[in-house]
Coordinates of C-alpha atoms in Angstrom, one line a residue:
M986 CA -229.5 -46.8 63.7
R987 CA -232.5 -48.9 64.7
K988 CA -234.9 -50.3 62.2
P989 CA -238.4 -48.7 62.5
I990 CA -241.1 -51.1 63.8
L991 CA -243.9 -52.1 61.4
N992 CA -247.1 -53.6 62.9
I993 CA -249.3 -55.5 60.5
I994 CA -252.8 -55.9 61.8
T995 CA -254.7 -58.7 60.1
L996 CA -258.5 -58.8 60.2
G997 CA -260.8 -61.5 58.7
C998 CA -259.9 -64.9 57.4
S999 CA -256.8 -67.0 57.2
K1000 CA -256.4 -66.1 53.5
N1001 CA -255.7 -62.5 54.7
K1002 CA -253.3 -63.9 57.2
V1003 CA -251.2 -65.4 54.4
D1004 CA -251.2 -62.2 52.5
S1005 CA -250.0 -60.3 55.5
E1006 CA -247.2 -62.9 56.0
H1007 CA -246.0 -62.5 52.4
L1008 CA -246.1 -58.7 52.8
A1009 CA -244.1 -58.9 56.0
A1010 CA -241.4 -61.0 54.2
L1011 CA -241.0 -58.3 51.6
L1012 CA -240.7 -55.5 54.2
E1013 CA -238.6 -57.2 56.9
H1014 CA -235.2 -56.0 55.5
K1015 CA -236.3 -52.4 56.2
Y1016 CA -238.6 -52.9 59.3
L1017 CA -238.8 -54.9 62.5
I1018 CA -242.0 -56.8 61.9
R1019 CA -244.7 -57.3 64.4
H1020 CA -248.0 -59.0 63.8
D1021 CA -251.1 -57.8 65.6
S1022 CA -249.0 -56.2 68.4
D1023 CA -250.2 -53.9 71.1
Q1024 CA -246.7 -52.4 71.4
K1025 CA -245.7 -49.0 69.9
A1026 CA -244.9 -49.0 66.2
D1027 CA -243.6 -46.5 63.7
V1028 CA -245.7 -47.8 60.8
V1029 CA -249.0 -49.6 60.8
I1030 CA -250.6 -51.6 58.0
I1031 CA -254.2 -52.8 58.5
N1032 CA -255.2 -55.7 56.3
T1033 CA -259.0 -55.4 56.3
C1034 CA -262.0 -57.7 55.8
G1035 CA -265.0 -56.7 53.8
F1036 CA -266.9 -59.9 53.7
I1037 CA -270.0 -59.2 55.9
G1038 CA -271.4 -56.3 57.9
D1039 CA -269.8 -57.2 61.2
A1040 CA -266.4 -57.7 59.7
Q1041 CA -266.7 -54.4 57.8
E1042 CA -267.6 -52.6 61.0
E1043 CA -264.6 -54.1 62.9
S1044 CA -262.3 -53.0 60.1
I1045 CA -263.6 -49.5 60.1
D1046 CA -263.3 -49.2 63.9
C1047 CA -259.7 -50.4 63.6
I1048 CA -258.8 -47.9 60.9
L1049 CA -260.4 -45.0 62.9
E1050 CA -258.4 -46.0 66.0
Y1051 CA -255.1 -45.9 64.2
A1052 CA -256.1 -42.8 62.2
E1053 CA -256.4 -41.0 65.5
L1054 CA -252.9 -42.1 66.4
R1055 CA -251.6 -40.9 63.0
K1056 CA -253.4 -37.6 63.5
K1057 CA -251.5 -37.1 66.8
N1058 CA -248.2 -38.2 65.1
K1059 CA -247.9 -41.2 67.4
I1060 CA -247.3 -43.3 64.3
S1061 CA -245.4 -42.0 61.2
K1062 CA -247.3 -43.9 58.5
L1063 CA -250.6 -45.7 58.2
Y1064 CA -251.6 -47.9 55.3
V1065 CA -254.9 -49.8 54.7
V1066 CA -255.0 -52.8 52.4
G1067 CA -257.3 -55.7 51.7
C1068 CA -260.9 -56.5 51.1
L1069 CA -262.7 -53.5 52.7
S1070 CA -260.3 -51.1 50.9
Q1071 CA -261.0 -53.0 47.6
R1072 CA -264.7 -52.5 47.9
F1073 CA -264.9 -49.0 49.4
R1074 CA -261.6 -47.4 48.6
K1075 CA -263.0 -44.1 47.2
E1076 CA -265.4 -43.7 50.2
L1077 CA -262.6 -44.5 52.7
Q1078 CA -260.2 -42.0 51.1
E1079 CA -262.8 -39.3 51.3
E1080 CA -263.8 -40.0 54.9
I1081 CA -260.4 -40.9 56.5
Q1082 CA -257.7 -38.6 55.3
E1083 CA -255.1 -39.5 57.9
V1084 CA -254.3 -42.8 56.0
D1085 CA -251.2 -42.5 53.9
G1086 CA -252.3 -45.0 51.3
F1087 CA -255.2 -47.3 50.5
Y1088 CA -254.7 -50.5 48.6
G1089 CA -257.2 -53.2 47.7
V1090 CA -256.3 -56.8 47.1
E1091 CA -253.5 -56.1 44.6
S1092 CA -250.5 -58.5 44.7
V1093 CA -248.6 -57.9 47.9
N1094 CA -245.4 -57.4 45.9
L1095 CA -247.1 -54.3 44.3
I1096 CA -248.0 -52.9 47.7
A1097 CA -244.6 -53.6 49.1
A1098 CA -242.9 -52.0 46.1
D1099 CA -245.0 -48.9 46.4
I1100 CA -244.2 -48.6 50.1
L1101 CA -240.5 -49.3 49.7
K1102 CA -239.9 -47.5 46.4
E1103 CA -237.3 -50.2 45.5
E1104 CA -237.0 -53.4 43.5
L1105 CA -238.1 -56.6 45.2
P1106 CA -236.2 -59.8 45.4
A1107 CA -236.8 -62.5 42.8
D1108 CA -237.8 -65.1 45.3
Y1109 CA -240.5 -63.0 47.0
C1110 CA -243.3 -65.4 46.2
S1111 CA -242.0 -68.2 48.5
R1112 CA -241.1 -66.0 51.5
R1113 CA -243.2 -65.6 54.6
V1114 CA -242.9 -64.1 58.1
L1115 CA -245.3 -66.2 60.1
S1116 CA -248.0 -64.6 62.3
T1117 CA -249.0 -68.1 63.6
P1118 CA -247.1 -70.2 66.1
K1119 CA -244.1 -71.6 64.3
H1120 CA -245.4 -75.2 64.2
Y1121 CA -248.4 -74.5 61.9
A1122 CA -249.0 -72.4 58.8
Y1123 CA -251.6 -71.8 56.1
L1124 CA -250.9 -72.4 52.4
K1125 CA -253.2 -70.4 50.1
I1126 CA -253.4 -72.4 46.9
S1127 CA -255.6 -70.1 44.9
E1128 CA -257.3 -66.7 44.8
G1129 CA -260.9 -65.7 44.1
C1130 CA -263.8 -67.9 43.1
N1131 CA -265.7 -68.8 40.0
R1132 CA -268.8 -69.8 42.0
R1133 CA -271.6 -67.2 42.0
C1134 CA -273.5 -67.9 45.2
A1135 CA -276.1 -65.2 45.6
F1136 CA -275.0 -64.0 49.0
C1137 CA -271.3 -63.9 48.6
A1138 CA -269.2 -60.9 47.8
I1139 CA -265.9 -62.7 47.4
P1140 CA -265.9 -62.8 43.5
L1141 CA -266.7 -59.1 43.6
I1142 CA -263.7 -58.4 45.8
R1143 CA -261.2 -61.0 44.8
G1144 CA -262.3 -61.8 41.3
G1145 CA -262.5 -65.2 39.6
H1146 CA -260.5 -68.3 40.5
V1147 CA -256.8 -68.1 39.9
S1148 CA -254.6 -71.0 41.0
V1149 CA -251.1 -70.6 42.2
P1150 CA -248.7 -72.7 40.0
M1151 CA -247.9 -76.0 41.7
E1152 CA -244.2 -75.5 41.6
N1153 CA -244.6 -72.3 43.5
L1154 CA -246.7 -73.9 46.1
L1155 CA -244.3 -76.8 46.6
E1156 CA -241.4 -74.4 47.0
E1157 CA -243.3 -72.3 49.5
A1158 CA -244.3 -75.4 51.4
K1159 CA -240.7 -76.6 51.5
Q1160 CA -239.6 -73.3 52.9
L1161 CA -242.3 -73.6 55.6
A1162 CA -241.1 -77.1 56.5
K1163 CA -237.6 -75.8 56.9
K1164 CA -238.9 -73.2 59.4
G1165 CA -240.3 -76.0 61.5
V1166 CA -243.9 -76.1 60.4
K1167 CA -245.5 -79.4 61.3
E1168 CA -249.1 -78.7 60.4
L1169 CA -249.9 -77.3 56.9
I1170 CA -253.4 -76.0 56.4
L1171 CA -254.5 -75.7 52.8
I1172 CA -256.9 -72.8 52.1
A1173 CA -258.8 -71.5 49.1
Q1174 CA -262.3 -70.3 48.4
D1175 CA -262.8 -73.7 46.7
L1176 CA -260.0 -76.2 47.1
T1177 CA -261.4 -78.7 44.6
Y1178 CA -261.3 -76.1 41.8
Y1179 CA -257.5 -76.0 42.1
G1180 CA -255.6 -76.2 38.8
I1181 CA -258.6 -76.0 36.3
D1182 CA -257.5 -72.6 35.1
L1183 CA -253.8 -73.6 34.7
Y1184 CA -253.9 -77.2 33.7
G1185 CA -257.4 -77.7 32.2
K1186 CA -258.5 -80.0 35.1
S1187 CA -258.5 -80.2 38.8
R1188 CA -255.1 -81.2 40.3
I1189 CA -255.9 -80.9 43.9
V1190 CA -255.3 -84.6 44.5
E1191 CA -251.9 -84.4 42.9
L1192 CA -251.0 -81.3 44.8
V1193 CA -252.0 -82.8 48.2
N1194 CA -250.1 -86.0 47.3
E1195 CA -246.9 -84.0 46.5
L1196 CA -247.2 -82.0 49.7
C1197 CA -247.4 -85.2 51.7
K1198 CA -243.9 -86.2 50.4
I1199 CA -242.3 -83.1 52.0
D1200 CA -240.3 -84.0 55.1
G1201 CA -241.3 -82.2 58.2
F1202 CA -245.1 -82.1 57.8
E1203 CA -247.0 -84.5 60.1
W1204 CA -250.4 -83.1 59.5
I1205 CA -251.9 -81.6 56.3
R1206 CA -255.4 -80.2 56.8
L1207 CA -258.0 -79.2 54.1
H1208 CA -260.1 -76.0 54.4
Y1209 CA -263.0 -74.9 52.3
G1210 CA -264.5 -77.0 49.6
Y1211 CA -267.7 -77.1 47.7
P1212 CA -270.2 -80.1 47.6
L1213 CA -270.5 -80.1 43.8
G1214 CA -267.8 -82.0 42.1
F1215 CA -265.8 -82.9 45.2
P1216 CA -263.5 -85.7 44.1
D1217 CA -263.7 -89.1 45.7
E1218 CA -260.0 -89.6 45.0
L1219 CA -259.2 -86.8 47.5
L1220 CA -261.3 -88.6 50.2
D1221 CA -259.5 -91.9 49.4
L1222 CA -256.1 -90.1 49.7
M1223 CA -257.3 -88.7 53.1
R1224 CA -258.2 -92.1 54.3
E1225 CA -255.0 -93.8 53.1
N1226 CA -252.3 -91.3 53.8
P1227 CA -251.7 -90.9 57.6
K1228 CA -250.4 -87.3 57.1
I1229 CA -253.8 -86.0 56.0
C1230 CA -256.1 -85.0 58.9
H1231 CA -259.5 -86.7 58.9
Y1232 CA -261.1 -83.3 58.8
I1233 CA -262.9 -81.2 56.2
D1234 CA -264.3 -77.7 56.3
L1235 CA -267.0 -77.3 53.8
P1236 CA -269.9 -74.8 54.1
L1237 CA -273.3 -76.3 53.1
Q1238 CA -275.3 -73.1 53.9
H1239 CA -278.7 -74.7 54.0
I1240 CA -280.8 -77.8 53.3
S1241 CA -284.1 -76.5 51.9
S1242 CA -284.0 -77.1 48.2
H1243 CA -285.8 -73.9 47.3
L1244 CA -283.4 -71.8 49.4
L1245 CA -280.4 -73.6 47.9
R1246 CA -281.7 -72.6 44.5
A1247 CA -282.2 -69.0 45.7
M1248 CA -278.7 -69.0 47.1
R1249 CA -277.4 -70.3 43.7
R1250 CA -275.6 -73.1 45.3
G1251 CA -276.0 -75.6 42.4
V1252 CA -277.2 -78.4 44.6
D1253 CA -280.5 -79.5 46.2
R1254 CA -281.4 -81.3 49.4
K1255 CA -280.9 -84.8 48.0
Q1256 CA -277.5 -84.0 46.6
T1257 CA -276.4 -82.3 49.8
I1258 CA -277.4 -85.3 51.9
G1259 CA -275.8 -87.7 49.4
F1260 CA -272.6 -85.7 49.6
V1261 CA -272.3 -85.8 53.4
E1262 CA -273.0 -89.5 53.4
N1263 CA -270.4 -90.1 50.7
V1264 CA -267.8 -88.2 52.7
R1265 CA -268.4 -90.3 55.8
R1266 CA -268.5 -93.5 53.8
H1267 CA -265.0 -92.8 52.4
V1268 CA -263.6 -91.5 55.8
P1269 CA -265.8 -92.9 58.6
D1270 CA -264.1 -91.0 61.4
I1271 CA -263.9 -87.7 59.6
A1272 CA -264.6 -84.5 61.5
F1273 CA -267.0 -82.6 59.3
R1274 CA -267.0 -78.8 59.9
T1275 CA -269.7 -76.8 58.1
T1276 CA -271.5 -73.4 58.3
F1277 CA -275.1 -72.4 57.7
I1278 CA -276.9 -69.1 56.9
V1279 CA -280.2 -68.4 58.5
G1280 CA -282.6 -65.6 57.7
F1281 CA -281.9 -65.7 54.0
P1282 CA -284.6 -63.9 52.0
G1283 CA -287.6 -66.2 51.7
E1284 CA -286.7 -68.5 54.6
T1285 CA -289.9 -69.6 56.3
E1286 CA -290.3 -71.2 59.7
D1287 CA -290.7 -74.5 57.9
D1288 CA -287.5 -74.0 56.1
F1289 CA -285.7 -73.3 59.3
E1290 CA -287.2 -76.4 61.0
E1291 CA -286.1 -78.5 58.1
L1292 CA -282.5 -77.2 58.6
C1293 CA -282.7 -77.9 62.4
Q1294 CA -283.8 -81.5 61.7
F1295 CA -281.0 -81.9 59.1
V1296 CA -278.4 -80.8 61.7
K1297 CA -279.9 -83.2 64.2
D1298 CA -279.8 -86.1 61.7
M1299 CA -276.4 -85.4 60.3
R1300 CA -274.7 -84.7 63.7
F1301 CA -271.9 -82.6 62.3
E1302 CA -268.8 -82.6 64.5
R1303 CA -268.4 -78.8 64.0
A1304 CA -270.8 -76.2 62.8
G1305 CA -271.1 -72.4 62.7
V1306 CA -274.2 -70.4 62.1
F1307 CA -274.5 -66.9 60.5
A1308 CA -277.4 -64.5 60.2
F1309 CA -277.9 -63.4 56.6
S1310 CA -276.3 -60.0 55.8
P1311 CA -277.2 -58.3 52.5
E1312 CA -274.0 -57.4 50.7
E1313 CA -274.0 -54.6 48.2
G1314 CA -273.4 -55.9 44.6
T1315 CA -274.6 -59.4 45.2
P1316 CA -277.8 -60.9 43.8
A1317 CA -279.2 -61.4 47.3
Y1318 CA -278.8 -57.7 47.9
E1319 CA -281.6 -57.1 45.4
M1320 CA -283.9 -59.5 47.2
E1321 CA -286.4 -58.5 49.8
D1322 CA -284.7 -58.9 53.2
D1323 CA -288.0 -60.2 54.7
V1324 CA -286.8 -62.0 57.8
P1325 CA -286.6 -59.5 60.7
D1326 CA -283.2 -59.2 62.5
E1327 CA -284.6 -60.4 65.8
V1328 CA -285.9 -63.6 64.1
K1329 CA -282.5 -64.1 62.4
Q1330 CA -280.8 -63.9 65.8
E1331 CA -283.3 -66.2 67.4
R1332 CA -282.7 -68.8 64.6
V1333 CA -278.9 -68.4 65.1
D1334 CA -279.3 -69.1 68.8
R1335 CA -281.7 -72.0 68.3
L1336 CA -279.5 -73.8 65.8
M1337 CA -276.4 -73.2 67.8
E1338 CA -278.0 -74.7 70.9
I1339 CA -278.8 -77.8 68.9
Q1340 CA -275.2 -78.0 67.6
Q1341 CA -273.9 -77.4 71.1
N1342 CA -275.7 -80.4 72.5
I1343 CA -274.5 -82.5 69.6
S1344 CA -270.9 -81.4 70.2
L1345 CA -271.2 -82.3 73.9
E1346 CA -272.4 -85.8 73.0
I1347 CA -269.7 -86.3 70.4
N1348 CA -267.0 -85.0 72.8
G1349 CA -268.4 -87.3 75.5
M1350 CA -267.7 -90.3 73.2
R1351 CA -264.0 -89.3 73.2
V1352 CA -263.6 -89.8 76.9
G1353 CA -261.2 -92.7 77.6
K1354 CA -259.7 -92.6 74.1
V1355 CA -256.1 -91.8 73.4
E1356 CA -255.5 -89.1 70.7
K1357 CA -252.4 -87.6 69.1
V1358 CA -252.3 -83.9 70.2
L1359 CA -250.3 -81.0 68.9
L1360 CA -249.6 -78.4 71.7
D1361 CA -250.4 -74.8 70.6
R1362 CA -249.7 -72.8 73.7
L1363 CA -249.5 -72.6 77.5
E1364 CA -252.4 -70.7 79.0
G1365 CA -252.7 -70.3 82.8
D1366 CA -252.6 -73.8 84.4
Y1367 CA -253.1 -75.7 81.2
Y1368 CA -251.3 -76.6 78.0
V1369 CA -253.7 -76.1 75.1
G1370 CA -253.6 -78.5 72.2
R1371 CA -255.6 -80.0 69.3
S1372 CA -256.2 -83.3 67.7
Q1373 CA -256.4 -84.0 64.0
Y1374 CA -260.1 -83.3 64.2
D1375 CA -259.7 -79.7 65.2
S1376 CA -258.3 -76.7 63.3
P1377 CA -256.7 -73.8 65.1
E1378 CA -258.7 -70.8 66.3
V1379 CA -262.1 -72.2 65.2
D1380 CA -262.5 -75.6 66.7
D1381 CA -262.3 -77.6 70.0
E1382 CA -259.2 -77.6 72.1
I1383 CA -257.8 -80.2 74.5
L1384 CA -256.6 -78.8 77.9
I1385 CA -253.8 -80.7 79.7
P1386 CA -252.8 -79.8 83.3
A1387 CA -249.5 -77.9 83.2
D1388 CA -248.0 -80.1 86.1
V1389 CA -245.3 -81.6 83.8
D1390 CA -242.9 -79.9 81.4
L1391 CA -244.1 -80.2 77.8
E1392 CA -242.8 -78.5 74.7
I1393 CA -245.1 -76.2 72.6
G1394 CA -245.2 -77.3 69.0
Q1395 CA -244.7 -81.0 69.8
F1396 CA -247.0 -84.0 69.5
Y1397 CA -248.1 -86.0 72.5
Q1398 CA -250.3 -89.0 73.1
V1399 CA -253.1 -87.8 75.3
K1400 CA -255.9 -89.7 77.1
I1401 CA -259.2 -87.8 77.1
T1402 CA -260.5 -87.6 80.7
Q1403 CA -263.4 -85.1 80.5
A1404 CA -265.6 -83.5 77.9
D1405 CA -267.3 -80.1 77.7
Y1406 CA -269.4 -78.5 74.9
F1407 CA -266.5 -77.3 72.9
D1408 CA -263.4 -78.5 74.7
C1409 CA -261.9 -81.6 76.2
Y1410 CA -259.5 -82.3 79.1
G1411 CA -256.8 -84.9 79.0
E1412 CA -253.6 -86.3 80.5
I1413 CA -250.3 -87.3 79.0
I1414 CA -249.7 -91.0 78.8

């Protein structure tokens, strides 16, 4: 008798991806697992995102699409989990009755136990069925957030900061290394807060140091920090340990002091500039990825021009720009949304054009240099890879002509031969 096929569709961030992989591991003894598959499935689980309006709309559209299949009995069961279901479970239950079960952000073991109606294995917390290519994986080191930024719904959805015990993380990481993972990407809403709730102080430096000792990992990458209280010791470790990528993903959101206050970021213009300069002083070749919000309530044209000049001056290697979206339940939701949507979009486009030109100039400086590149996939006539300065799915890629046989998931020395706005071309040396 064949196992039924379970398709887990993951929307939103890499933290959702980790949740889906843990859930898959708990269900794989009963189902054949597929991640984000277009093939026929017997059971579908949709892991939703509820962070901003566009993500919510994407999640709802996906639920409606599979609800129609459920209605026509083309799938036998449909479950919805995750952030959107956490925020709007009652409304979704009332509106979409074809779904067999709605779950929020409860522990994946509770969801799995409810679906399976059986006892779960004792080692469930360290098991994963990867949805990424086998050579890289995410490691979620904490849940929730204690920051109370005015625009952010994450604390409403996920609650306060809860660290995963270090021994659990190290065991999970060892299991990933045994699976062949070469690049480990640490994720949390705020990495630097790790351990405060469990150990009375931040232990992010100790955690990263211990992860570096695990055989198999060649790259360890850090995602999502906060400018207030970022430890210099972590930057020193990044500079000194060759396993840690010279890369940081840290949203700054804005540079105008009065907007940073309104956003409840806890820093001002001077502190923000000082932080960026300090990061680059400790790790001179670091790739600094950040994000900004434009159109926040009260943002004037002068505020926006100040942000544009800041981006020109700082020359960030990577940057994303989002238009402000008022999220129900957040402090910003109660503010007057006084920047018209068309002005928000115009500011997004203007700031991204500035960043695009900076990216082209920075990539141009890479031409002629040799970089260590990890191959992610073969696409058409090119192998597609990344350097330590680029995270998967969100950053630049390096394209290498597929005129020689190379192995996906392996590292190669590549000479950069050509630069574009968001990609480079190279050749194996």
